[in-house]
Amino acid sequence: MKKILTLVLYLFFLHLLSAQNPAGRPRIGLALSGGGAKGLAHIGILKAIDSAGLKIDYITGTSMGSIVGGLYALGYSADSIEKMARHLEWEVLLSNQTSLRALTMEEKSEYGKYAIELPLVNGGFHLPTGVLESEEMWLKLNESFAPAYNITNFNNLPIPFRCIATEVSTGNAVVFDHGNLVTAIRASMAIPTVFTAVDLDGRLLVDGGIVRNFPVSDVRNMGADFVIGSSVSSGLLPSEKLTDGAQILMQVMFLRDGLQHEKQAKLCDIYIEHPLDDFSAASFGRANEIIDLGLEQGRLLYPKLKRLVDSLDAIYGKSGPAVRRLPKADSVFISSYEIHGLRRTNESYFTRMMGFETGRYYDVTRLANRVRNVFGTRYYQRVLYSMEPLPDGNVKIIFDVKEFAPTQAKLGLHYNSFSGISLITNLTTRNLFFPASRSLVTLALSENFRARGEHLQQFGLKGRLAFIGSLQFETFSFKTYRKFTPDGLQRQSFFKGETRFQISSNRRFSAGTGWRYEWLKYKPSIQSEFDVTGNNRIHTGFIYLSSNTLDATVLPGKGLKMEAEAGYVFRQNPNLTFLQNGTPVTDPDSLGFRYNNYPRFLLKIEWYKPVGSRTTLLMFHQTGLNFNYNQNILNEFAIGGLTPQFRNQVPFAGLSEALVYTPSVSALHLGLRFKASGNLYVTALVGALQHNFVSRRRGLQAPAFLSGQALTLTYNTPIGPIEVSAMHSDQSEKVSTYVNIGLAF
């Protein structure tokens, strides 16, 4: 009886709609609210709509609702949208980072090392209009909405669509009904202080949620007779739920919309409010949980939608399945281009570094890779593109470029159990002396002071030939050890000057030759049984090969990094005194130390391979060999520590920094890294090492074979990873802890 009564009420209501819409079947509208990560719950409502066979006539969305709604309006099925959302790398999309593979070899070592980057503009350093420029988000939106490249009237989409943004200067809502679909959606989701604002036709646009987060009135204005509204934000939070400063700031920012949320909700005929109190707009690390909750809401909604479809069919006859065809996204023939925003670089450099030519076919994947190429030069803060159909059937591509300011100040924070805490400051400027150049100065301000200056000058048609000159100074205190037990403290000062000529055949491989001058000074702070004081000067000529296919600077998920160097050490100039229990050795020749010329070889390898959705296999290898060393000192390899920080260091699990000095070493670590949650990782390492097997040094206290293990808990943050490790050495039989925060100098 209850089902019959419900059906009668539906029939009566639809008859009323029919009277308002004499043309026939009532038009159904769908409004999707904003809410950041919580907006992924809308997918469950779309799946219920698809399952019920309900035809949607109009869609409006704000912020994340504009992305989900825009994809559905373009013709993507709910199943397709769900699959996309579950497989996206949200941590990459919601950052200013691109894949490390897109960068030139010369830029990879500096990329992603600093928490803050401030451009020098008009004589002062300025904060951007938002934290995230999100180049990868733009590229992903361009890829997903590629089928709509030639649709500029949003009424011509398979389902007519509107999205909402806010004009900063007036505070008014901007309802997008035409233009470039990707630009409209990017403006709709530009949360103030999080994403940079969108500059469109002289108007600065930000998130539409500020004025209308739940755009029900807009879908009514489009002509909807019956509206389904899906909201992941219930308006203003009560005071007891405002538990931190971020929530209060967001409440104030979206106050205007919060006050009208109830009014918009009352315009819905079916209103869905998702129970997402345990999530925030930033909960992208829990995307799958949010989608699952949305699917559950969709299952609860399905019977109501099915009754609605059956009622409509009973009155108007079956309309057939709601089939929407996604426009094709074939390759397009690009016959011309425009570039907007170039000031300090020119079109020739831009297209050359991009690898772009007109008169060729391009698809979205190829275009995205080309854009990453030019973005990877680090001359550009943002590279966007849109395509304009031409009357002859070809396409003109329009690049919208925002260049980095030529000078930037960068800041980072680093703490390590060995080196202590340091503020890392960097000043980088481009084209200071010549075009296609980069000059930088980096300082680590701490008790262990470090400084480095570098100039990079690129030559050649595509910048493949480069000259690199650098100067570096640092000072460290090292414990000295005897049979794994500290027995003294030594202060080391180090200066290096280096020049290199390098050729890069692509963005994964480089080779070169160079010369290095090193000056080292040792001074005991706490005397041990045997000490060295004084200095030595060393010259080294070398050739090298480098390869880097890692996908990220921090916590790479796949790829290989390899550095190999073959060198010849010559022209040593020692001025050293040897101390035995604090007393100078009167006959230093009796110690057997020599300072002859000799060759050396260095090899470092990092390798990462995903072996599951959350697990990565790791391998680290390092070899250092001094041939014909003949009891030289001050150019040996220092074994120990987990983070590479200083000259000739060979990190090894279980041992403290510089616990063993040796003329030859080969070390191997194998490990597994597991992603426990959004930014939390657990890494297990086991290591084995053989040393002192080439040009052996007499009197070493440590065994020639060493083994160790480490278990590391890592939490990735905007300032870099926070790592806490427990280490064990099989030879010392000691367990120790190790802490590293941020990225080293």
XYZ file of C-alpha atoms in Angstrom:
745
model
C 0.000 0.000 0.000
C 2.875 2.355 0.864
C 4.588 1.777 -2.508
C 1.298 2.441 -4.343
C 0.809 5.692 -2.417
C 4.361 6.781 -3.223
C 3.844 6.080 -6.924
C 0.598 8.060 -6.927
C 2.326 11.031 -5.333
C 5.098 10.870 -7.949
C 2.536 10.709 -10.766
C 0.633 13.659 -9.322
C 3.812 15.708 -8.949
C 4.949 14.917 -12.476
C 1.575 15.934 -13.870
C 2.123 19.315 -12.234
C 5.548 19.518 -13.893
C 3.956 18.591 -17.213
C 1.572 21.518 -16.867
C 4.548 23.846 -16.315
C 6.402 22.311 -19.246
C 3.831 21.702 -22.003
C 6.550 20.579 -24.393
C 6.687 17.229 -22.645
C 8.983 15.375 -20.317
C 10.231 17.440 -17.335
C 13.836 18.570 -17.542
C 16.075 17.169 -14.816
C 18.893 19.237 -13.328
C 21.856 18.155 -11.207
C 23.743 20.513 -8.863
C 27.062 19.419 -7.302
C 28.615 21.383 -4.461
C 32.236 22.208 -3.851
C 34.171 20.730 -0.967
C 37.674 19.786 -2.079
C 38.421 16.099 -1.569
C 34.930 15.555 -0.149
C 33.534 16.353 -3.614
C 34.657 12.901 -4.761
C 31.552 11.567 -2.987
C 29.466 12.995 -5.865
C 30.664 10.047 -7.957
C 28.392 7.736 -5.979
C 25.351 9.851 -6.899
C 26.324 9.772 -10.572
C 26.582 5.979 -10.422
C 23.093 5.784 -8.930
C 21.801 8.044 -11.720
C 23.422 5.846 -14.369
C 22.125 2.656 -12.751
C 18.592 4.019 -12.603
C 18.763 5.082 -16.268
C 17.857 8.691 -15.418
C 18.571 11.251 -18.132
C 20.122 14.473 -16.803
C 19.367 17.591 -18.854
C 21.473 20.230 -17.060
C 24.462 20.196 -14.689
C 26.020 22.870 -12.502
C 29.026 22.522 -10.235
C 31.404 24.504 -8.083
C 35.043 23.672 -7.309
C 35.394 19.866 -7.114
C 31.737 19.672 -8.162
C 32.702 21.475 -11.372
C 35.339 18.827 -12.172
C 33.082 15.849 -11.488
C 30.081 17.543 -13.102
C 32.116 18.743 -16.081
C 33.398 15.247 -16.812
C 29.868 13.849 -16.622
C 28.518 16.652 -18.830
C 31.211 15.905 -21.404
C 30.083 12.303 -21.691
C 32.193 10.321 -19.235
C 30.209 7.604 -17.453
C 30.157 7.492 -13.671
C 32.188 4.255 -13.810
C 34.885 6.002 -15.876
C 35.029 8.957 -13.483
C 35.335 6.613 -10.501
C 38.194 4.743 -12.151
C 40.011 8.000 -12.933
C 39.593 9.319 -9.374
C 40.872 6.115 -7.754
C 44.021 6.006 -9.887
C 45.064 9.657 -9.783
C 48.284 10.569 -7.974
C 46.695 13.304 -5.873
C 49.922 14.189 -4.070
C 51.488 15.079 -7.445
C 48.461 16.928 -8.844
C 48.101 18.984 -5.668
C 51.675 20.209 -5.588
C 53.946 22.491 -7.568
C 56.050 19.526 -8.609
C 56.328 17.801 -11.939
C 57.982 14.496 -12.677
C 61.735 14.680 -12.198
C 62.029 12.943 -15.568
C 60.865 16.111 -17.333
C 63.790 18.182 -16.041
C 67.079 18.675 -17.795
C 69.969 16.817 -16.182
C 71.488 20.094 -14.991
C 68.329 21.054 -13.054
C 67.526 17.774 -11.314
C 69.906 18.176 -8.390
C 68.261 21.445 -7.280
C 64.610 20.582 -7.933
C 62.192 20.267 -5.028
C 64.804 20.893 -2.320
C 63.254 23.962 -0.705
C 60.034 24.456 1.246
C 59.623 28.134 0.285
C 60.458 29.915 -2.971
C 59.956 33.685 -3.169
C 60.370 35.625 -6.448
C 62.155 38.981 -6.542
C 59.696 41.407 -8.164
C 60.037 45.196 -8.285
C 62.861 45.201 -5.772
C 61.200 42.962 -3.178
C 60.433 39.330 -2.494
C 56.714 38.576 -2.811
C 54.380 35.770 -1.829
C 52.298 34.323 -4.714
C 48.501 34.690 -4.830
C 48.304 31.048 -3.741
C 50.581 28.252 -2.656
C 49.917 25.949 -5.611
C 50.333 26.752 -9.296
C 49.638 23.058 -9.975
C 51.066 22.593 -13.449
C 50.284 18.866 -13.316
C 46.661 19.599 -12.390
C 46.342 21.810 -15.468
C 47.831 19.104 -17.672
C 45.546 16.436 -16.207
C 42.496 18.681 -16.770
C 43.618 19.319 -20.362
C 44.025 15.587 -20.891
C 40.649 14.695 -19.382
C 38.731 17.446 -21.161
C 40.570 17.106 -24.487
C 37.378 15.942 -26.280
C 35.912 19.410 -25.614
C 38.776 21.405 -27.171
C 36.500 22.683 -29.959
C 33.437 23.296 -27.768
C 33.323 26.895 -26.564
C 29.573 27.096 -25.869
C 28.830 24.960 -22.818
C 25.266 24.421 -24.057
C 26.784 22.326 -26.850
C 28.239 19.757 -24.475
C 26.367 16.424 -24.374
C 24.744 17.826 -21.219
C 24.569 21.641 -20.950
C 26.859 22.747 -18.135
C 27.680 25.729 -15.909
C 30.372 26.236 -13.279
C 30.832 29.038 -10.771
C 33.857 31.192 -9.904
C 34.290 34.392 -7.892
C 35.696 37.669 -9.209
C 38.169 38.954 -6.621
C 37.762 42.673 -7.331
C 33.960 42.720 -6.981
C 33.145 39.623 -4.929
C 30.505 38.705 -7.509
C 29.777 35.259 -8.858
C 30.966 34.475 -12.383
C 28.781 31.842 -14.064
C 30.737 30.249 -16.912
C 28.582 29.265 -19.874
C 31.188 29.631 -22.629
C 34.928 29.846 -23.246
C 37.659 27.330 -22.567
C 36.221 24.580 -20.377
C 39.496 23.776 -18.592
C 40.107 27.432 -17.710
C 36.570 27.756 -16.371
C 36.919 24.688 -14.155
C 40.392 25.712 -12.937
C 38.972 29.112 -11.924
C 36.043 27.460 -10.159
C 38.410 25.384 -7.988
C 41.031 28.064 -7.177
C 40.674 28.043 -3.381
C 42.190 31.326 -2.118
C 45.652 30.995 -0.503
C 45.789 27.360 -1.694
C 45.701 27.630 -5.499
C 46.902 30.653 -7.422
C 44.128 32.831 -8.822
C 43.234 32.602 -12.517
C 43.772 35.762 -14.552
C 41.173 35.744 -17.346
C 40.501 38.736 -19.593
C 41.779 41.122 -16.937
C 39.688 39.569 -14.162
C 41.249 37.742 -11.228
C 39.114 34.685 -10.454
C 39.062 32.327 -7.467
C 36.926 29.511 -6.074
C 33.196 29.891 -6.679
C 32.501 28.403 -3.268
C 33.092 31.809 -1.726
C 29.815 33.108 -3.156
C 27.880 30.004 -4.239
C 29.276 26.656 -3.238
C 26.009 24.848 -3.978
C 24.767 26.193 -7.350
C 21.142 24.987 -7.274
C 19.655 28.314 -8.370
C 21.910 28.249 -11.426
C 20.602 24.894 -12.644
C 17.058 26.209 -12.073
C 17.945 29.235 -14.216
C 19.120 26.897 -16.978
C 15.555 25.544 -17.176
C 15.507 22.548 -14.834
C 12.019 21.583 -13.652
C 13.244 18.967 -11.185
C 16.575 19.280 -9.354
C 18.764 16.695 -7.666
C 21.291 18.352 -5.362
C 24.368 16.606 -3.964
C 26.112 18.512 -1.185
C 29.317 17.579 0.614
C 29.291 20.785 2.639
C 26.392 21.529 4.972
C 27.013 25.251 5.280
C 28.479 26.825 8.426
C 30.017 24.579 11.058
C 28.797 24.938 14.651
C 31.277 26.442 17.104
C 32.040 23.081 18.750
C 33.388 21.761 15.438
C 35.679 24.731 14.830
C 38.636 23.113 16.543
C 41.624 24.655 14.758
C 42.775 27.819 13.004
C 42.487 26.334 9.504
C 38.800 25.482 10.035
C 38.080 28.963 11.381
C 39.875 30.565 8.413
C 37.887 28.458 5.919
C 34.642 29.279 7.772
C 35.347 33.010 7.492
C 36.467 32.691 3.863
C 33.270 30.887 2.827
C 30.966 32.725 5.251
C 28.876 34.344 2.527
C 28.089 31.024 0.897
C 27.468 29.293 4.214
C 24.704 31.739 5.048
C 22.817 30.901 1.835
C 23.402 27.141 1.803
C 20.034 26.346 3.360
C 18.275 28.553 0.820
C 19.944 26.680 -2.050
C 19.125 23.305 -0.481
C 15.428 24.207 -0.351
C 15.454 24.632 -4.143
C 16.209 20.897 -4.528
C 13.510 18.309 -5.139
C 15.910 15.561 -4.050
C 18.606 16.713 -1.635
C 21.557 14.508 -0.652
C 23.796 15.598 2.199
C 26.799 13.312 2.539
C 27.956 12.334 6.064
C 31.583 13.441 5.738
C 32.287 15.066 9.106
C 35.392 12.931 9.564
C 36.948 14.341 6.378
C 38.192 17.749 5.291
C 38.615 19.463 1.949
C 42.268 18.364 2.038
C 41.613 14.640 2.645
C 42.855 13.532 -0.780
C 44.986 10.885 0.905
C 41.674 9.226 1.866
C 40.126 9.573 -1.582
C 39.058 5.933 -1.790
C 37.235 6.136 1.558
C 35.332 9.228 0.403
C 34.379 7.591 -2.890
C 33.162 4.506 -1.003
C 30.965 6.642 1.277
C 29.542 8.362 -1.801
C 28.767 4.971 -3.343
C 26.868 4.006 -0.202
C 24.804 7.206 -0.444
C 24.160 6.357 -4.085
C 22.880 2.907 -3.136
C 20.475 4.476 -0.652
C 19.325 6.956 -3.300
C 18.901 4.424 -6.099
C 15.338 3.213 -5.221
C 14.060 6.793 -5.230
C 15.693 7.531 -8.586
C 14.362 4.290 -10.067
C 10.814 5.174 -8.967
C 11.272 8.591 -10.566
C 12.352 7.017 -13.869
C 9.472 4.526 -13.768
C 6.990 7.328 -13.051
C 8.286 9.442 -15.926
C 8.142 6.453 -18.258
C 4.582 5.709 -17.131
C 3.482 9.249 -18.044
C 5.610 10.026 -21.116
C 6.581 6.598 -22.383
C 10.014 5.037 -22.305
C 12.675 7.441 -23.478
C 15.250 4.735 -24.026
C 18.535 4.421 -22.158
C 20.325 7.642 -21.228
C 23.204 7.211 -23.702
C 25.723 10.035 -23.939
C 28.585 9.771 -26.361
C 31.939 11.162 -25.339
C 33.332 13.277 -28.188
C 36.435 11.793 -29.762
C 39.847 13.070 -28.671
C 41.846 12.133 -31.757
C 45.186 13.608 -32.717
C 44.874 17.076 -34.183
C 46.948 18.723 -36.888
C 48.486 21.896 -35.432
C 49.233 24.375 -38.194
C 50.045 27.505 -36.146
C 50.688 28.713 -32.623
C 50.730 31.761 -30.365
C 52.725 32.226 -27.163
C 51.523 34.757 -24.594
C 53.586 35.906 -21.627
C 57.192 35.643 -22.848
C 59.340 38.475 -21.539
C 62.773 37.201 -20.585
C 62.932 34.246 -22.972
C 61.977 34.163 -26.631
C 59.810 31.980 -28.870
C 62.826 30.229 -30.380
C 64.086 29.059 -26.966
C 60.583 28.061 -25.849
C 59.746 25.910 -28.894
C 63.278 24.478 -29.085
C 63.310 23.326 -25.462
C 59.740 22.082 -25.795
C 60.561 20.101 -28.912
C 57.494 21.555 -30.615
C 56.992 22.096 -34.348
C 53.950 23.102 -36.356
C 52.699 21.034 -39.267
C 52.440 17.867 -37.177
C 49.761 15.776 -35.486
C 49.627 15.855 -31.686
C 47.473 14.039 -29.149
C 47.008 15.117 -25.516
C 49.675 12.749 -24.178
C 52.292 13.988 -26.617
C 51.379 17.604 -25.931
C 51.569 17.061 -22.162
C 55.049 15.552 -22.497
C 56.179 18.463 -24.672
C 54.860 20.947 -22.087
C 56.691 19.075 -19.318
C 59.879 19.389 -21.380
C 59.784 23.169 -21.424
C 58.464 23.355 -17.845
C 61.459 21.244 -16.875
C 63.886 23.975 -17.922
C 62.798 25.833 -14.728
C 62.437 29.087 -16.645
C 58.653 28.840 -16.467
C 56.379 28.838 -13.457
C 53.375 27.790 -15.501
C 52.833 26.609 -19.076
C 49.192 26.234 -20.144
C 47.732 25.595 -23.538
C 44.400 25.697 -25.304
C 43.482 24.715 -28.862
C 41.467 26.811 -31.275
C 39.776 25.154 -34.280
C 40.470 26.873 -37.599
C 38.104 27.135 -40.588
C 40.328 24.820 -42.656
C 39.865 22.007 -40.123
C 43.304 22.409 -38.584
C 44.085 23.719 -35.102
C 45.971 26.668 -33.662
C 47.503 26.070 -30.242
C 47.770 28.967 -27.813
C 50.358 28.784 -25.021
C 49.795 30.905 -21.928
C 53.140 31.199 -20.162
C 54.109 32.626 -16.800
C 57.854 32.938 -16.414
C 59.669 32.631 -13.140
C 61.107 35.867 -11.871
C 64.809 35.809 -12.837
C 65.845 35.885 -9.177
C 64.371 33.754 -6.413
C 65.109 33.350 -2.734
C 64.573 29.852 -1.383
C 64.441 28.556 2.159
C 64.594 25.113 3.690
C 65.101 23.587 7.119
C 67.236 20.554 7.825
C 67.954 18.606 10.979
C 70.098 15.519 11.241
C 71.420 13.496 14.165
C 74.939 14.053 12.830
C 74.968 17.612 11.471
C 72.420 19.235 13.814
C 69.879 21.825 12.762
C 70.512 24.246 9.898
C 68.595 26.885 7.993
C 69.302 26.429 4.306
C 69.071 29.597 2.230
C 69.465 29.854 -1.512
C 69.542 32.689 -4.000
C 69.145 31.627 -7.645
C 69.228 33.966 -10.610
C 68.981 33.201 -14.314
C 70.601 34.925 -17.288
C 72.646 37.146 -14.970
C 75.715 37.195 -17.218
C 74.581 35.466 -20.398
C 71.361 33.944 -21.792
C 70.594 30.303 -20.901
C 72.523 30.485 -17.642
C 71.822 29.890 -13.955
C 73.838 31.203 -11.029
C 73.183 30.279 -7.416
C 74.537 30.643 -3.899
C 73.450 28.288 -1.112
C 74.246 28.624 2.600
C 73.601 26.223 5.470
C 73.513 28.381 8.590
C 74.387 26.255 11.589
C 77.245 25.211 13.816
C 78.459 23.155 10.857
C 78.563 26.005 8.339
C 78.395 25.200 4.628
C 78.411 27.367 1.502
C 78.259 26.633 -2.214
C 78.234 28.762 -5.335
C 77.595 27.501 -8.861
C 77.287 28.889 -12.370
C 75.690 26.867 -15.163
C 75.992 28.013 -18.775
C 74.194 26.131 -21.518
C 75.261 26.096 -25.165
C 74.104 24.439 -28.353
C 70.875 24.123 -30.275
C 68.922 22.532 -27.446
C 71.146 23.426 -24.512
C 72.778 20.013 -24.579
C 76.292 21.307 -23.965
C 76.953 22.976 -20.631
C 79.772 24.476 -18.602
C 79.447 24.178 -14.825
C 81.750 25.939 -12.394
C 81.353 25.652 -8.616
C 82.966 26.601 -5.295
C 82.150 24.948 -1.969
C 83.231 25.384 1.636
C 82.139 23.422 4.689
C 83.224 22.613 8.207
C 82.193 19.568 10.259
C 83.057 17.943 13.566
C 83.660 14.188 13.295
C 83.920 11.665 16.069
C 86.848 9.291 15.776
C 86.362 5.626 16.697
C 88.354 2.699 17.954
C 86.648 -0.686 17.679
C 83.183 0.920 17.257
C 83.668 3.100 20.360
C 84.158 6.903 20.157
C 87.644 7.927 21.338
C 88.015 11.514 20.089
C 86.633 14.451 18.129
C 88.150 16.101 15.069
C 87.190 19.291 13.252
C 87.430 19.159 9.449
C 87.367 22.156 7.104
C 87.026 21.597 3.407
C 87.173 23.773 0.283
C 86.489 22.631 -3.276
C 86.719 24.344 -6.635
C 85.468 22.460 -9.686
C 84.911 23.010 -13.396
C 83.049 20.643 -15.720
C 82.102 20.481 -19.370
C 79.031 18.327 -19.865
C 76.963 17.053 -22.750
C 73.419 15.736 -22.291
C 72.010 13.677 -25.127
C 68.566 13.745 -23.481
C 66.950 14.395 -20.103
C 68.102 11.070 -18.712
C 71.814 10.909 -19.509
C 74.879 13.143 -19.431
C 78.631 12.738 -19.705
C 81.541 15.075 -19.188
C 85.024 15.835 -18.041
C 86.375 18.130 -15.370
C 89.034 19.230 -12.924
C 88.704 19.463 -9.137
C 90.853 21.241 -6.556
C 90.385 20.294 -2.897
C 91.864 21.732 0.287
C 91.368 19.883 3.564
C 92.275 20.902 7.076
C 92.099 18.679 10.163
C 92.320 19.782 13.777
C 91.589 17.557 16.807
C 89.064 19.009 19.262
C 89.230 16.048 21.639
C 92.425 14.062 21.366
C 92.388 10.370 20.609
C 95.114 7.750 20.529
C 96.143 8.772 17.008
C 95.355 12.166 15.414
C 96.228 14.216 12.367
C 96.486 17.995 12.291
C 97.308 20.255 9.349
C 96.160 20.411 5.746
C 96.571 18.904 2.321
C 95.853 20.094 -1.219
C 94.654 17.649 -3.882
C 94.075 18.012 -7.631
C 91.898 15.544 -9.546
C 91.158 15.277 -13.249
C 88.134 13.137 -14.059
C 85.569 11.942 -16.557
C 82.043 10.981 -15.577
C 78.724 9.495 -16.692
C 75.345 10.253 -15.120
C 71.864 8.888 -15.648
C 68.694 9.857 -13.806
C 65.241 8.453 -14.572
C 63.772 8.916 -11.073
C 60.230 10.269 -10.985
C 60.649 12.424 -7.851
C 63.289 14.040 -5.662
C 61.637 12.944 -2.413
C 60.457 9.338 -1.991
C 60.823 8.299 -5.643
C 58.534 5.495 -6.725
C 60.382 4.268 -9.796
C 63.493 4.834 -11.849
C 67.286 4.636 -11.707
C 69.929 7.170 -10.722
C 73.531 6.361 -11.559
C 76.729 8.394 -11.172
C 80.102 7.005 -12.255
C 83.457 8.818 -12.136
C 86.965 7.780 -13.093
C 89.643 10.191 -11.870
C 93.372 10.691 -11.434
C 94.701 12.349 -8.259
C 97.887 14.376 -8.613
C 99.907 17.273 -7.169
C 99.240 16.642 -3.498
C 100.803 19.241 -1.209
C 100.586 18.028 2.390
C 101.417 20.028 5.498
C 100.507 17.522 8.192
C 101.561 16.623 11.725
C 100.796 13.204 13.215
C 100.051 12.923 16.930
C 100.399 9.824 19.095
C 98.473 10.358 22.369
C 98.769 14.107 21.788
C 102.532 14.024 21.112
C 103.917 14.744 17.587
C 105.498 11.735 15.908
C 109.159 12.632 15.427
C 109.707 10.271 12.486
C 106.505 10.454 10.352
C 108.161 8.412 7.564
C 108.045 5.427 9.897
C 104.240 5.483 9.638
C 104.474 4.584 5.967
C 102.305 7.397 4.615
C 102.968 8.440 1.007
C 101.550 11.104 -1.306
C 102.019 9.638 -4.749
C 99.660 10.128 -7.696
C 96.979 7.474 -8.122
C 93.744 6.680 -10.026
C 90.351 6.318 -8.336
C 86.877 5.131 -9.312
C 83.466 6.048 -7.871
C 80.047 4.522 -8.548
C 76.662 5.340 -6.982
C 73.374 3.694 -7.916
C 69.816 4.222 -6.628
C 67.033 2.029 -8.017
C 63.315 1.956 -7.268
C 60.653 -0.383 -8.624
C 56.987 -0.534 -7.601
C 55.926 -4.080 -6.697
C 52.368 -3.226 -5.704
C 50.067 -0.268 -5.286
C 51.699 0.613 -1.935
C 55.059 -1.159 -1.986
C 58.355 -0.164 -3.626
C 61.507 -2.252 -3.910
C 64.713 -0.271 -3.243
C 68.370 -0.870 -4.048
C 71.331 1.369 -3.155
C 74.881 0.577 -4.224
C 78.097 2.513 -3.768
C 81.652 1.653 -4.694
C 84.764 3.725 -4.045
C 88.221 2.560 -5.059
C 91.613 4.251 -4.634
C 94.158 2.302 -6.700
C 97.875 2.263 -5.823
C 96.978 4.328 -2.756
C 100.123 3.315 -0.819
C 99.005 4.435 2.627
C 97.854 7.887 1.589
C 95.419 9.658 3.919
C 92.765 12.408 3.721
C 91.180 11.010 0.555
C 89.682 7.836 1.989
C 86.031 6.831 2.079
C 84.087 7.494 5.287
C 81.565 4.740 6.073
C 78.393 5.342 8.065
C 75.160 7.319 8.438
C 71.889 7.029 6.534
C 71.860 10.433 4.789
C 74.658 11.476 2.369
C 76.032 14.806 3.598
C 79.774 15.183 3.189
C 82.781 14.437 1.016
C 83.612 10.775 0.306
C 80.769 9.521 2.525
C 79.430 5.988 2.007
C 76.144 5.771 3.979
C 75.592 2.438 5.698
C 72.752 1.192 7.911
C 73.750 0.510 11.510
C 76.909 2.645 11.616
C 77.443 6.237 12.719
C 78.982 8.725 10.276
C 82.678 8.207 9.509
C 82.960 5.251 11.870
C 85.393 3.606 9.429
C 87.869 5.254 7.012
C 89.038 2.982 4.211
C 90.789 3.274 0.795
C 88.310 0.933 -0.906
C 84.699 -0.027 -0.289
C 81.698 -1.626 -1.969
C 78.321 -1.412 -0.220
C 74.871 -2.740 -1.114
C 71.489 -2.047 0.500
C 68.228 -3.777 -0.374
C 64.900 -2.678 1.036
C 61.136 -2.402 0.839
C 59.142 0.791 1.336
C 55.462 0.501 2.241
C 52.986 3.372 2.031
C 50.989 2.943 5.230
C 48.664 5.903 4.611
C 48.551 9.180 2.670
C 51.971 10.600 3.664
C 53.223 7.915 6.038
C 55.812 5.371 4.865
C 57.689 2.484 6.487
C 61.034 1.380 5.007
C 63.079 -1.697 5.916
C 66.738 -1.884 4.767
C 69.384 -4.568 5.007
C 72.970 -3.837 4.026
C 76.234 -5.642 3.370
C 79.651 -4.037 2.820
C 83.173 -5.162 1.953
C 86.051 -2.715 2.401
C 89.846 -2.433 2.438
C 90.293 -4.863 -0.450
C 92.190 -2.618 -2.938
C 95.379 -0.779 -1.861
C 94.790 -2.003 1.668
C 95.431 0.192 4.659
C 97.172 -1.388 7.637
C 95.824 -1.188 11.141
C 92.097 -0.781 10.503
C 90.081 -1.645 13.616
C 86.845 -2.696 11.846
C 86.308 -6.103 10.159
C 86.572 -6.146 6.366
C 82.960 -7.330 6.085
C 80.153 -5.357 7.704
C 76.393 -5.833 7.776
C 73.524 -3.859 9.223
C 69.809 -3.144 9.171
C 67.545 -0.115 9.518
C 63.802 0.405 9.985
C 62.618 3.918 9.078
C 59.298 5.651 9.657
C 58.855 8.571 7.231
C 56.192 11.273 7.174
C 56.321 13.490 4.108
C 55.599 17.169 4.798
C 55.856 20.475 2.869
C 59.277 21.100 4.466
C 60.501 17.672 3.414
C 60.437 14.197 4.932
C 60.528 13.606 8.680
C 62.447 10.352 9.182
C 62.982 8.417 12.407
C 65.111 5.272 12.143
C 66.239 2.425 14.338
C 69.552 0.865 13.188
C 71.492 -2.229 14.132
C 75.034 -3.319 13.305
C 75.835 -7.027 13.407
C 79.522 -6.370 14.124
C 79.158 -3.766 16.889
C 76.003 -5.491 18.170
C 74.592 -2.062 18.947
C 71.144 -0.578 18.284
C 70.988 3.151 17.645
C 68.444 5.755 16.548
C 68.743 8.212 13.702
C 66.624 11.296 12.946
C 66.541 13.282 9.699
C 64.152 16.152 8.921
C 64.040 17.881 5.553
C 66.553 17.662 2.726
C 70.285 17.953 3.283
C 72.434 20.746 1.853
